[in-house]
Tab-separated table of C-alpha atoms in Angstrom:
chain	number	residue	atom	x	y	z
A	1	UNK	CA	-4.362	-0.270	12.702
A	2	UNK	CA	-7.216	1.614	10.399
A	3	UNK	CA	-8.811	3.773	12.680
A	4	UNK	CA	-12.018	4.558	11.380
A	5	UNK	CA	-14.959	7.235	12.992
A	6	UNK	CA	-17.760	4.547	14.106
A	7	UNK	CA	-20.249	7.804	14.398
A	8	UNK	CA	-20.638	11.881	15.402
A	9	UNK	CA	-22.377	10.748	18.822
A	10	UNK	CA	-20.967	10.819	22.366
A	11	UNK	CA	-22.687	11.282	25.723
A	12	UNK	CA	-21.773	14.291	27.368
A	13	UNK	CA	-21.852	14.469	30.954
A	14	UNK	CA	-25.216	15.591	32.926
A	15	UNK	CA	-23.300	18.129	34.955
A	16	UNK	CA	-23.103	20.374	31.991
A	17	UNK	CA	-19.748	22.028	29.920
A	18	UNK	CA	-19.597	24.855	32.768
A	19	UNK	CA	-16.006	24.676	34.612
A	20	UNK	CA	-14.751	26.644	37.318
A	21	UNK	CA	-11.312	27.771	36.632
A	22	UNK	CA	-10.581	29.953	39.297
A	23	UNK	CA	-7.391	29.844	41.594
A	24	UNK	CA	-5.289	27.829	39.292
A	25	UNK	CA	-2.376	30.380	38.943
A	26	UNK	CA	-1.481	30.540	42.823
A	27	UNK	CA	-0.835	26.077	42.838
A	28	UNK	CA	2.619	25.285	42.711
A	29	UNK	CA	4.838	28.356	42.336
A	30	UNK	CA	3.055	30.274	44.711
A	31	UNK	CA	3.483	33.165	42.029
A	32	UNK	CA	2.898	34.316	38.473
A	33	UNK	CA	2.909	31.313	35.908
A	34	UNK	CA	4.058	31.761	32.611
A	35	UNK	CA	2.595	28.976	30.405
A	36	UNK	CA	4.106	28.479	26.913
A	37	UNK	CA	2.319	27.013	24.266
A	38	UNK	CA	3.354	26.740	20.619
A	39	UNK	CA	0.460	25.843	17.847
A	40	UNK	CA	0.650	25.190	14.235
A	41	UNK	CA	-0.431	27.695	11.645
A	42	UNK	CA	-3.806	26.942	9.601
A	43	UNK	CA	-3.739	29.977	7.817
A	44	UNK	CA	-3.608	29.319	4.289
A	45	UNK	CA	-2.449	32.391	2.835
A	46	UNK	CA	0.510	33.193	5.383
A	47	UNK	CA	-1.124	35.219	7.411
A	48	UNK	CA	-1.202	35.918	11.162
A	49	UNK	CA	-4.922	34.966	11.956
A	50	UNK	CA	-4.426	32.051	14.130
A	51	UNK	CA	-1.376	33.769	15.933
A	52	UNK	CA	-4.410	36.541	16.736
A	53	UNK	CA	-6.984	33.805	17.753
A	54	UNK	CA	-4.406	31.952	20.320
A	55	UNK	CA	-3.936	35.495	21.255
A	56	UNK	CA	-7.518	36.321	21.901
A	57	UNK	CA	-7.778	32.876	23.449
A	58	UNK	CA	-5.072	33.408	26.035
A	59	UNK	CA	-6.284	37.447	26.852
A	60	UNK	CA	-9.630	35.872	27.875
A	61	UNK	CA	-8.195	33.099	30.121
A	62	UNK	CA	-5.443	35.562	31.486
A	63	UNK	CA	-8.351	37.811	32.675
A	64	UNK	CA	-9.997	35.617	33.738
A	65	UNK	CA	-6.959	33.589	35.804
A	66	UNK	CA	-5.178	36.074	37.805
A	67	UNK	CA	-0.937	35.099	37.484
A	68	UNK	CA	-1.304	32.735	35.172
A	69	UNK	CA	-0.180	34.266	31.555
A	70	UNK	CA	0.024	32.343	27.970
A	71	UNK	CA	3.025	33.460	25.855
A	72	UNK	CA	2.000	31.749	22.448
A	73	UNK	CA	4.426	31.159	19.498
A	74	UNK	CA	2.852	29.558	16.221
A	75	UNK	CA	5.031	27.830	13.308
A	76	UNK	CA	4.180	26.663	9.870
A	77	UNK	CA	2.942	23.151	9.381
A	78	UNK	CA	6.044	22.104	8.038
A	79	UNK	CA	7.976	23.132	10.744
A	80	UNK	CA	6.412	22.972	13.934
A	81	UNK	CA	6.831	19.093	14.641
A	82	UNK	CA	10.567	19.576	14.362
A	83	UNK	CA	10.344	22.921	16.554
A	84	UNK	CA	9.028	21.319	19.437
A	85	UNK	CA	11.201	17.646	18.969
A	86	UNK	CA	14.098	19.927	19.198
A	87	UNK	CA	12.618	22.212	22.343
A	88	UNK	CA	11.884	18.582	23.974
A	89	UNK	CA	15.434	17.175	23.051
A	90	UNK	CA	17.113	20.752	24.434
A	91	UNK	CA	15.450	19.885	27.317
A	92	UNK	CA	13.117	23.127	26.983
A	93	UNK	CA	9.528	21.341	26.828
A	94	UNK	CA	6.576	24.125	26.424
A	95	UNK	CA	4.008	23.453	28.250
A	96	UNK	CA	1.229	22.970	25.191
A	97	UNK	CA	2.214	21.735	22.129
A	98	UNK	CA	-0.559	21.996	19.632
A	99	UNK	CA	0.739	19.510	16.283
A	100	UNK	CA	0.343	16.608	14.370
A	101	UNK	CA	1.704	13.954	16.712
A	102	UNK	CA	1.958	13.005	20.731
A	103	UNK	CA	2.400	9.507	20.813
A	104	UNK	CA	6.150	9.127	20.654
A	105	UNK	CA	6.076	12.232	23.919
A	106	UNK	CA	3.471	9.492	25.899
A	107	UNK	CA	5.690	6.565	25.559
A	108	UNK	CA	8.530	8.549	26.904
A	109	UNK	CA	6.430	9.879	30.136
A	110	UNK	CA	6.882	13.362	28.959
A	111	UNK	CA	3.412	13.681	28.802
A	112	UNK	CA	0.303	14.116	31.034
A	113	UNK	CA	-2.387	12.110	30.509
A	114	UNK	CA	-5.995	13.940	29.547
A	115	UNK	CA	-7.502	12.398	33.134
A	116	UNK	CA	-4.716	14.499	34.894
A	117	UNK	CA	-5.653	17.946	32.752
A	118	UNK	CA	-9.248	18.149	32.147
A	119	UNK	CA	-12.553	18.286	33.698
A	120	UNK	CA	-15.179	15.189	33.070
A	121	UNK	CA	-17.444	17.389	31.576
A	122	UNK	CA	-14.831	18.719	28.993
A	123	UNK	CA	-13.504	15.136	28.581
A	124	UNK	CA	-16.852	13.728	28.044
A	125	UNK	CA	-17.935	15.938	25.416
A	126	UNK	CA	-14.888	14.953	23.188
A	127	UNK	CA	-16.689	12.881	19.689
A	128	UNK	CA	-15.621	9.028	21.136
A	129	UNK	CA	-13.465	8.089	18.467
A	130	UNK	CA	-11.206	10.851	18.342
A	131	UNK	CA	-11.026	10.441	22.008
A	132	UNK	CA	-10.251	6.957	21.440
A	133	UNK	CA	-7.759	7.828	18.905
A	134	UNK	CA	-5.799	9.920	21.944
A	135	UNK	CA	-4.909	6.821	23.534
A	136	UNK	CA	-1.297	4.898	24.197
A	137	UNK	CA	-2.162	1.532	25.680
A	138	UNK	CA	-5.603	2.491	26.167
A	139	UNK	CA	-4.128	5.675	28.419
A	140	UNK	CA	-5.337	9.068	26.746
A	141	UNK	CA	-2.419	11.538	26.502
A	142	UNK	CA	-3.372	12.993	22.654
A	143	UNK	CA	-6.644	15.680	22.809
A	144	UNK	CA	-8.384	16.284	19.278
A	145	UNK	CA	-8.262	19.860	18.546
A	146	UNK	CA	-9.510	20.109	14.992
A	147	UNK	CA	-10.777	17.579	12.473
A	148	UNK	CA	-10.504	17.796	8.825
A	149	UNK	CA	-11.843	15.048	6.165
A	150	UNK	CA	-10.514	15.467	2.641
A	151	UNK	CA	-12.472	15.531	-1.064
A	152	UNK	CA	-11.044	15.303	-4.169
A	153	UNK	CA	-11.905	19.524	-5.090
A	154	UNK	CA	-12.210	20.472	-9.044
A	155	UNK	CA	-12.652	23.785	-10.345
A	156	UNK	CA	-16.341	23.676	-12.172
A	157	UNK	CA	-15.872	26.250	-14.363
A	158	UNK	CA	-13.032	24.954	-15.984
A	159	UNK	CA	-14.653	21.451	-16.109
A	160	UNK	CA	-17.233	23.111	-17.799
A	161	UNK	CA	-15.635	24.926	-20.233
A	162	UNK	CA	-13.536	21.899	-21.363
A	163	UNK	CA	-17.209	19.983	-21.075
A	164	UNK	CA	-15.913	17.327	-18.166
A	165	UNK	CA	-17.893	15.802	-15.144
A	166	UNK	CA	-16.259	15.099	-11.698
A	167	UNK	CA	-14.332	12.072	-12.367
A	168	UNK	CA	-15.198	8.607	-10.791
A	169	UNK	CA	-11.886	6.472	-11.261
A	170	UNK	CA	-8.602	6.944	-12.172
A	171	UNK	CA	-8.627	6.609	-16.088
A	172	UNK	CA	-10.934	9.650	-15.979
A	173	UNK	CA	-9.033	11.512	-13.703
A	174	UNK	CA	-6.662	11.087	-16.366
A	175	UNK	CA	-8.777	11.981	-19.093
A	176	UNK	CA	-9.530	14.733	-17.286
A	177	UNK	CA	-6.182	15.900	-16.428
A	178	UNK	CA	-5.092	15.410	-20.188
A	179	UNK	CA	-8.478	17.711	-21.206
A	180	UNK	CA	-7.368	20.533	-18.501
A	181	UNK	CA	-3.729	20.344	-20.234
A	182	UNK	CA	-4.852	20.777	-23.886
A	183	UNK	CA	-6.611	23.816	-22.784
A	184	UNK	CA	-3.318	25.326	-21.135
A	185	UNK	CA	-4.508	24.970	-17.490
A	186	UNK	CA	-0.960	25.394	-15.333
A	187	UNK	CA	-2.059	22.107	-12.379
A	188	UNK	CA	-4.091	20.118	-14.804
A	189	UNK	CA	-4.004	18.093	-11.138
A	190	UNK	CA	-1.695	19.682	-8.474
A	191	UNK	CA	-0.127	16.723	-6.535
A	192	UNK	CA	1.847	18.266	-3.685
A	193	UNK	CA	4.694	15.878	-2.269
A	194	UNK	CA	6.515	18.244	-0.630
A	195	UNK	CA	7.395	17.935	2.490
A	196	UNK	CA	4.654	20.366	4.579
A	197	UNK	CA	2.287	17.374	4.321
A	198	UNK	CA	3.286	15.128	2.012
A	199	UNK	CA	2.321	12.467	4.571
A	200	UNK	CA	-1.564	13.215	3.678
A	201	UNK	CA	-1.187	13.886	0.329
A	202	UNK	CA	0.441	9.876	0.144
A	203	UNK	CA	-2.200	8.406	2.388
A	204	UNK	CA	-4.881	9.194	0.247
A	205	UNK	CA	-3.750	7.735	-2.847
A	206	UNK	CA	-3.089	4.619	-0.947
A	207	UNK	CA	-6.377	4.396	0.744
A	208	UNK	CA	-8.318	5.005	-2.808
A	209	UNK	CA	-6.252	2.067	-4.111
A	210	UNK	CA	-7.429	-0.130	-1.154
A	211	UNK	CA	-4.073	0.325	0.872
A	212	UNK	CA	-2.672	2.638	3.510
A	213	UNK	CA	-0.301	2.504	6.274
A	214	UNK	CA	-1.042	-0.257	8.387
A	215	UNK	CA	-2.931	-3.386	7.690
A	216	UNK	CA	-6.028	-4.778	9.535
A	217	UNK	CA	-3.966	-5.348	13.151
A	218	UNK	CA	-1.810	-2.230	13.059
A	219	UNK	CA	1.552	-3.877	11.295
A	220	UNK	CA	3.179	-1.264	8.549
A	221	UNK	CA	2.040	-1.976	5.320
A	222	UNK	CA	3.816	1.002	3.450
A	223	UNK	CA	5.018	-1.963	0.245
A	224	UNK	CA	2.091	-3.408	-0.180
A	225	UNK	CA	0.937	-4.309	-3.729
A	226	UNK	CA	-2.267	-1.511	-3.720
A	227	UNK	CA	0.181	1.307	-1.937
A	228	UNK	CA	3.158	0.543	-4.805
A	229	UNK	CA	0.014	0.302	-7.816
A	230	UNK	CA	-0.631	3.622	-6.054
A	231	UNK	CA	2.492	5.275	-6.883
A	232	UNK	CA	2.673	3.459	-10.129
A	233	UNK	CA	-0.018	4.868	-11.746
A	234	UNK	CA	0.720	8.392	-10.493
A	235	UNK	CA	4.371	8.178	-11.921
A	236	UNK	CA	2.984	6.782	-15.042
A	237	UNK	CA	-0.326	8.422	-15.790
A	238	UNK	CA	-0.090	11.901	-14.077
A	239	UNK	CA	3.351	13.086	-13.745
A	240	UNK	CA	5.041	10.894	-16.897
A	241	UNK	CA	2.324	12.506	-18.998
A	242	UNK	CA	2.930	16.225	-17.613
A	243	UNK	CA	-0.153	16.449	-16.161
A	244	UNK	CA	0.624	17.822	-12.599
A	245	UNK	CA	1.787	21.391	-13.589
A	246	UNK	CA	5.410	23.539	-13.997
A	247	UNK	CA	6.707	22.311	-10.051
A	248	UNK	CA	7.715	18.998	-9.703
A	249	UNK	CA	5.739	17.250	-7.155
A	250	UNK	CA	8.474	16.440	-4.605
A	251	UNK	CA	9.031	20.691	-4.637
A	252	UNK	CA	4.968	21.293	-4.381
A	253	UNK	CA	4.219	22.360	-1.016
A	254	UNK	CA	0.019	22.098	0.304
A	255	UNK	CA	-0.090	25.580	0.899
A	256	UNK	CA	1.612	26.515	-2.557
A	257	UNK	CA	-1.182	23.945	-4.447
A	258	UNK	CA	-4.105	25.693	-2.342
A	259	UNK	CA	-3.218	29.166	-3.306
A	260	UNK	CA	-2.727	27.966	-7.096
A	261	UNK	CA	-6.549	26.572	-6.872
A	262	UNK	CA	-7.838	29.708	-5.152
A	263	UNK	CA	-6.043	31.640	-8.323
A	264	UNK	CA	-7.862	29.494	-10.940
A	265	UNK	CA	-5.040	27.695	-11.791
A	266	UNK	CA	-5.411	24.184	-11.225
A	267	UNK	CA	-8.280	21.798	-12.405
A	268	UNK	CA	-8.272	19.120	-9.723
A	269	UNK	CA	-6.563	18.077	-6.042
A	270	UNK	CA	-6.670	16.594	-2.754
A	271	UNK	CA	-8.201	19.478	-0.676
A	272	UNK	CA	-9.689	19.482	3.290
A	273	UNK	CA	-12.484	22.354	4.286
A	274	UNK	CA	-10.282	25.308	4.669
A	275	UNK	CA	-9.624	25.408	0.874
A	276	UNK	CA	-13.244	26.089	0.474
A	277	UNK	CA	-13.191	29.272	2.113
A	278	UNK	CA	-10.243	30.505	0.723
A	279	UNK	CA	-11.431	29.362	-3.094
A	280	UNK	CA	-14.546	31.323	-2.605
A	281	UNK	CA	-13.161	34.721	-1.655
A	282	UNK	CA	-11.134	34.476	-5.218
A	283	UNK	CA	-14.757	33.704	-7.087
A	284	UNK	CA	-13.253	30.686	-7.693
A	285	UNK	CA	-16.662	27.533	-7.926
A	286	UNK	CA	-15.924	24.451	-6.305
A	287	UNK	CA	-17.099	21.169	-6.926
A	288	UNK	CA	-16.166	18.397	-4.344
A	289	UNK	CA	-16.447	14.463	-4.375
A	290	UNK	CA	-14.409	11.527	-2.674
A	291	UNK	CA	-11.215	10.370	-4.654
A	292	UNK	CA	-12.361	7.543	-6.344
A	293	UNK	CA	-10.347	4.616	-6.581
A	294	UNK	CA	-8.736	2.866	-9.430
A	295	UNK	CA	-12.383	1.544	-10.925
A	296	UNK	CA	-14.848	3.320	-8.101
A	297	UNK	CA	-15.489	4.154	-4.945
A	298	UNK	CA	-12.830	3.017	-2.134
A	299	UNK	CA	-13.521	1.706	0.892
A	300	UNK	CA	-12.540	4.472	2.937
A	301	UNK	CA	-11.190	7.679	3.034
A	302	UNK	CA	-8.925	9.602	5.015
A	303	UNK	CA	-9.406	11.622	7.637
A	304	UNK	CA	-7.400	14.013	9.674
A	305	UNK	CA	-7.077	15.058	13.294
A	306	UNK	CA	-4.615	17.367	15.275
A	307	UNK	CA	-3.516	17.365	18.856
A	308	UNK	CA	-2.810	19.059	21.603
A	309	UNK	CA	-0.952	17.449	24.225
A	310	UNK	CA	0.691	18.831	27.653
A	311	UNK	CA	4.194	18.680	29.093
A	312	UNK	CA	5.232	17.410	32.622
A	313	UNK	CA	8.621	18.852	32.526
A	314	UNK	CA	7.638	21.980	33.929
A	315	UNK	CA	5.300	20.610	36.291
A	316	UNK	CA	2.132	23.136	35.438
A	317	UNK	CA	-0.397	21.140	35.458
A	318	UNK	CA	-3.448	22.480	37.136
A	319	UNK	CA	-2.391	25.629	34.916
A	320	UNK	CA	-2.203	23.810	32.036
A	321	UNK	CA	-5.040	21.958	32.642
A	322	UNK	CA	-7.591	25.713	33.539
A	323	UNK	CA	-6.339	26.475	29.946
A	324	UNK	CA	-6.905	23.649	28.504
A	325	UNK	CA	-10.870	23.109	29.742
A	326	UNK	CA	-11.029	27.082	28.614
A	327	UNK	CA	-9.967	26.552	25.531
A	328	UNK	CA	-12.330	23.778	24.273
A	329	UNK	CA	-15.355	25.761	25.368
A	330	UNK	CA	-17.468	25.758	22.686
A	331	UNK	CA	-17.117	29.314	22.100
A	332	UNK	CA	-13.722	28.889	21.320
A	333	UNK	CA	-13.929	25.503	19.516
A	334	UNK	CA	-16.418	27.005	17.004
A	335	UNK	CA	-14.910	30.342	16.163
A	336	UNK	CA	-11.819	28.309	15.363
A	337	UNK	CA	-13.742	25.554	13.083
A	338	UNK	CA	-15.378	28.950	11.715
A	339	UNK	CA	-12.126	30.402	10.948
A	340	UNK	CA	-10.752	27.852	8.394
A	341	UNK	CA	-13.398	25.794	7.780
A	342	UNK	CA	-12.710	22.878	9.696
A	343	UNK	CA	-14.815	20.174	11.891
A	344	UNK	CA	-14.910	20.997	15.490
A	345	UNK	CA	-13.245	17.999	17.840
A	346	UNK	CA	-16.472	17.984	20.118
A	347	UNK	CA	-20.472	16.402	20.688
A	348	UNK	CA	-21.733	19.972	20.826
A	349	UNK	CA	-20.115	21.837	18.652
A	350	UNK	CA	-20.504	19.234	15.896
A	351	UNK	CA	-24.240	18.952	16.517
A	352	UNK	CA	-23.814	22.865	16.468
A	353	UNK	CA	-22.555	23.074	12.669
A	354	UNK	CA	-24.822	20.199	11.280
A	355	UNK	CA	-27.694	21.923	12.316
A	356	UNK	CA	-26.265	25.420	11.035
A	357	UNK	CA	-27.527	26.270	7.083
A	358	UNK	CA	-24.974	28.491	7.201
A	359	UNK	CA	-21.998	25.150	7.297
A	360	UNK	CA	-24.103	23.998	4.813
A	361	UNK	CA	-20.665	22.903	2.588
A	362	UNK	CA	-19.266	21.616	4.855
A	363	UNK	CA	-21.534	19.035	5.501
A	364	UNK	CA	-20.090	16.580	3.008
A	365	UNK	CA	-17.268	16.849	4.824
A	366	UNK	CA	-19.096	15.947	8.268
A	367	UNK	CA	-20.702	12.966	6.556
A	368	UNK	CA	-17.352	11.551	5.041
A	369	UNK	CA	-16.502	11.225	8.707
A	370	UNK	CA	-18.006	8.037	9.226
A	371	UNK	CA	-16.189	6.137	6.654
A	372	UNK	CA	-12.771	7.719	7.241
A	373	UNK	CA	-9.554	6.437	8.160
A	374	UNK	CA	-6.639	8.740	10.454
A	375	UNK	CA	-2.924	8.604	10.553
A	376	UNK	CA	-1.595	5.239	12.979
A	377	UNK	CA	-1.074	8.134	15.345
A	378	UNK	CA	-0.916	5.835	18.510
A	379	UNK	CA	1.909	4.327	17.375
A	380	UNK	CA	5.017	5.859	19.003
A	381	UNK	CA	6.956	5.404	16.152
A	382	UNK	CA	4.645	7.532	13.764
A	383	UNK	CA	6.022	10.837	14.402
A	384	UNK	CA	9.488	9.618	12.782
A	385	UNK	CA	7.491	7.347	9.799
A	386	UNK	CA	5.817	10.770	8.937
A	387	UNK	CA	8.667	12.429	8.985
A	388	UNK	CA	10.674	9.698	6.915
A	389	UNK	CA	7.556	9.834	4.405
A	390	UNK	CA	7.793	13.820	4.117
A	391	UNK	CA	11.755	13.304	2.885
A	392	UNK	CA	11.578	10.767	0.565
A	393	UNK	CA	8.109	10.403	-1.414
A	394	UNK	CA	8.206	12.599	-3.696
A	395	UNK	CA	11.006	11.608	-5.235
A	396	UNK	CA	8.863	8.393	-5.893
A	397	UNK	CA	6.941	9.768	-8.621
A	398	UNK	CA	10.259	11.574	-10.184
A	399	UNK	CA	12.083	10.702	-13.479
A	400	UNK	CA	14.317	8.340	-12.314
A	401	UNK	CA	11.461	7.225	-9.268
A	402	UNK	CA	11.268	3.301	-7.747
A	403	UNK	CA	7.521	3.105	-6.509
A	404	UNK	CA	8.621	-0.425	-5.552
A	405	UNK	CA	12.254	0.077	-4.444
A	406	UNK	CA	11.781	3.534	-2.334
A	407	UNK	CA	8.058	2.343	-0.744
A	408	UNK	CA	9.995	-0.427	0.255
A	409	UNK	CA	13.115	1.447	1.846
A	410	UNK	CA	10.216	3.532	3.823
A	411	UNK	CA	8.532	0.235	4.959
A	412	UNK	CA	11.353	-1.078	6.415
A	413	UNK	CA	12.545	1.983	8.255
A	414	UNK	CA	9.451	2.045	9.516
A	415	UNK	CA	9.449	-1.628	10.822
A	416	UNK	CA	12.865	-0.939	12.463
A	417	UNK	CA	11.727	2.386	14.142
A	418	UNK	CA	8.957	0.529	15.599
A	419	UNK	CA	10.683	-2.565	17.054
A	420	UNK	CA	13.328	-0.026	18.591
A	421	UNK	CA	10.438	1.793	19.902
């Protein structure tokens, strides 16, 4: 079903966010505990920086945690759920997994839950409906590490140049587009389908036409008539017009469109916090609103958040769990939200950053989170949906693209991978 935040309030627990972690590496083994964890990358230019902050993270713990050590291996976005299906299927589990999707891992009892890893005060200070969001048959297994909501970003100087306002419906979105074009900007609007996160890029056209993934009780909705009008209209009135740039959408990757905005060369897209940062070190001035819908506002937007999740099969878990109640310190949660520009995952931190002038742009972002709308991520079947959507929807929007026919196809893989689940 929708999952929608109700609020950015929790209670955290009276005993404080203070937790011993001393001891943990001489349980089980009886000697030195090697604890692998592979994390997705969030930088957006290629770099290394959150290989160095998992690295910094683990160096603390380590000295901290006598013969326990972290050996930490981070993969692109686009690869990293497929890195650790195949580790799991191999039989070769790490011990932290830090991606987009645990729920199909949960079903499967390949998981343990968060009541068997953390401390109460670290699980209490969690915002509640991310929390809640963590949960298989009301069982948590998922943890929130990072939150993102997403904006529809335009660059302002071009809009001002070509004498445009930030659009409010579709039809100007278009009319905006078609403006950028005349003047020779490359992504009038950049609409990346490829396959790092096509997945997002997809839900938020369907949610601004009054659609999405799942319907009001959690059934698969991926046909319905707002989703295909969706898809319609982009086929028809973005990339039919050649309004979307030189790279077809289905070859458009998210990190290829963000760079391309941070360069100056694209008017308009579908961006989350971290894009703000890196626009701003090119000079480049952003303006930000929701993605309207077809003739206004929608009724919700989307919102994003990752996991982290930990692995039975090597039977770690008071290690696993010492790291795990390190890491979401909020030392360590902050530095990270500070890093790319994202929403910290818990009560104090996020009272931390609306209270900070200095995340003063990213508020908008913190007040969209009451009206947004995440992935059907309890749904054991959703890792293999997104992964179905990521193959085939950008072809949607193609020359020779079914809206109807191929939305359709997805919908009813989707149906069938959920009954077999």
């Amino acid at each position: 079903m929708h999952r929608r935040f109700l609020g950015l309030t929790a209670t955290v627990a009276a005993l404080g966010m203070t937790v011993a972690l001393s001891g943990c590496g001489s349980s089980g083994s009886g000697g030195e505990v090697t604890l692998k964890l592979v994390a997705a990358d969030y930088d957006p230019e290629g770099g290394d920086s959150t290989k160095r902050y998992w690295d910094g993270v683990a160096t603390a713990f380590e000295a901290k945690n006598q013969g326990v050590k972290i050996d930490v291996t981070v993969h692109d976005w686009k690869d990293v759920d497929r890195e650790v299906a195949e580790m799991v299927a191999a039989g070769k589990a790490p011990d932290i997994a830090q991606i987009g999707a645990y729920a199909d891992y949960a079903a499967k009892d390949q998981l343990y839950s968060v009541d068997d890893l953390l401390s109460i005060p670290v699980q209490a200070n969690f915002l509640a409906p991310l929390a809640d969001a963590g949960e298989v048959n009301r069982v948590p297994y998922g943890l929130p590490f990072v939150a993102s909501t997403r904006l529809l970003f335009y660059n302002e100087t071009l809009f001002t140049r070509a004498g445009l306002k930030a659009p409010t419906t579709w039809d100007e979105i278009g009319s905006a587009a078609a403006a950028l074009e005349r003047r020779g900007v490359k992504y009038p609007f950049a609409l990346p389908l490829g396959t790092e996160e096509a997945q997002a890029e997809t839900m938020m056209w369907m949610l601004s036409a009054g659609g999405g993934y799942t319907d009001a009780v959690g059934t698969y909705q991926i046909d319905s008539e707002p989703n295909v009008r969706a898809f319609d209209w982009l086929k028809d009135d973005l990339v039919g017009k050649g309004l979307t740039g030189p790279v077809a959408p289905a070859k458009l990757n998210r990190k290829t469109a963000f760079t391309a905005f941070a360069d100056g060369e694209v008017g308009m897209l579908n961006g989350h916090p971290s894009l703000l940062q890196q626009a701003e070190k090119k000079g480049v001035e952003v303006g930000m609103v929701p993605l309207p819908g077809p003739n206004g506002k929608p009724e919700s937007s989307m919102g994003v958040a990752d996991w982290m999740m930990g692995f039975k099969q090597n039977g770690h878990r008071e290690q696993i769990g010492a790291f795990l109640d390190f890491a979401y310190s909020d030392d360590n949660v902050l530095e990270f939200a500070d890093q790319y520009d994202l929403l910290p995952v818990t009560v104090s931190a996020s009272e931390a950053m609306s209270e900070d002038a200095e995340h003063k742009k990213l508020w908008p972002f913190l007040e969209a989170l009451p009206e947004s709308t995440l992935y059907p991520v309890d749904k054991t079947s959703w890792a293999k949906v997104s992964e179905s959507i990521k193959k085939q929807i950008g072809s949607v929007v193609g020359p020779d693209g079914d809206p109807a026919g191929t939305l359709g196809s997805i919908g009813r893989e989707a149906m069938a991978t959920e009954n077999a689940e």
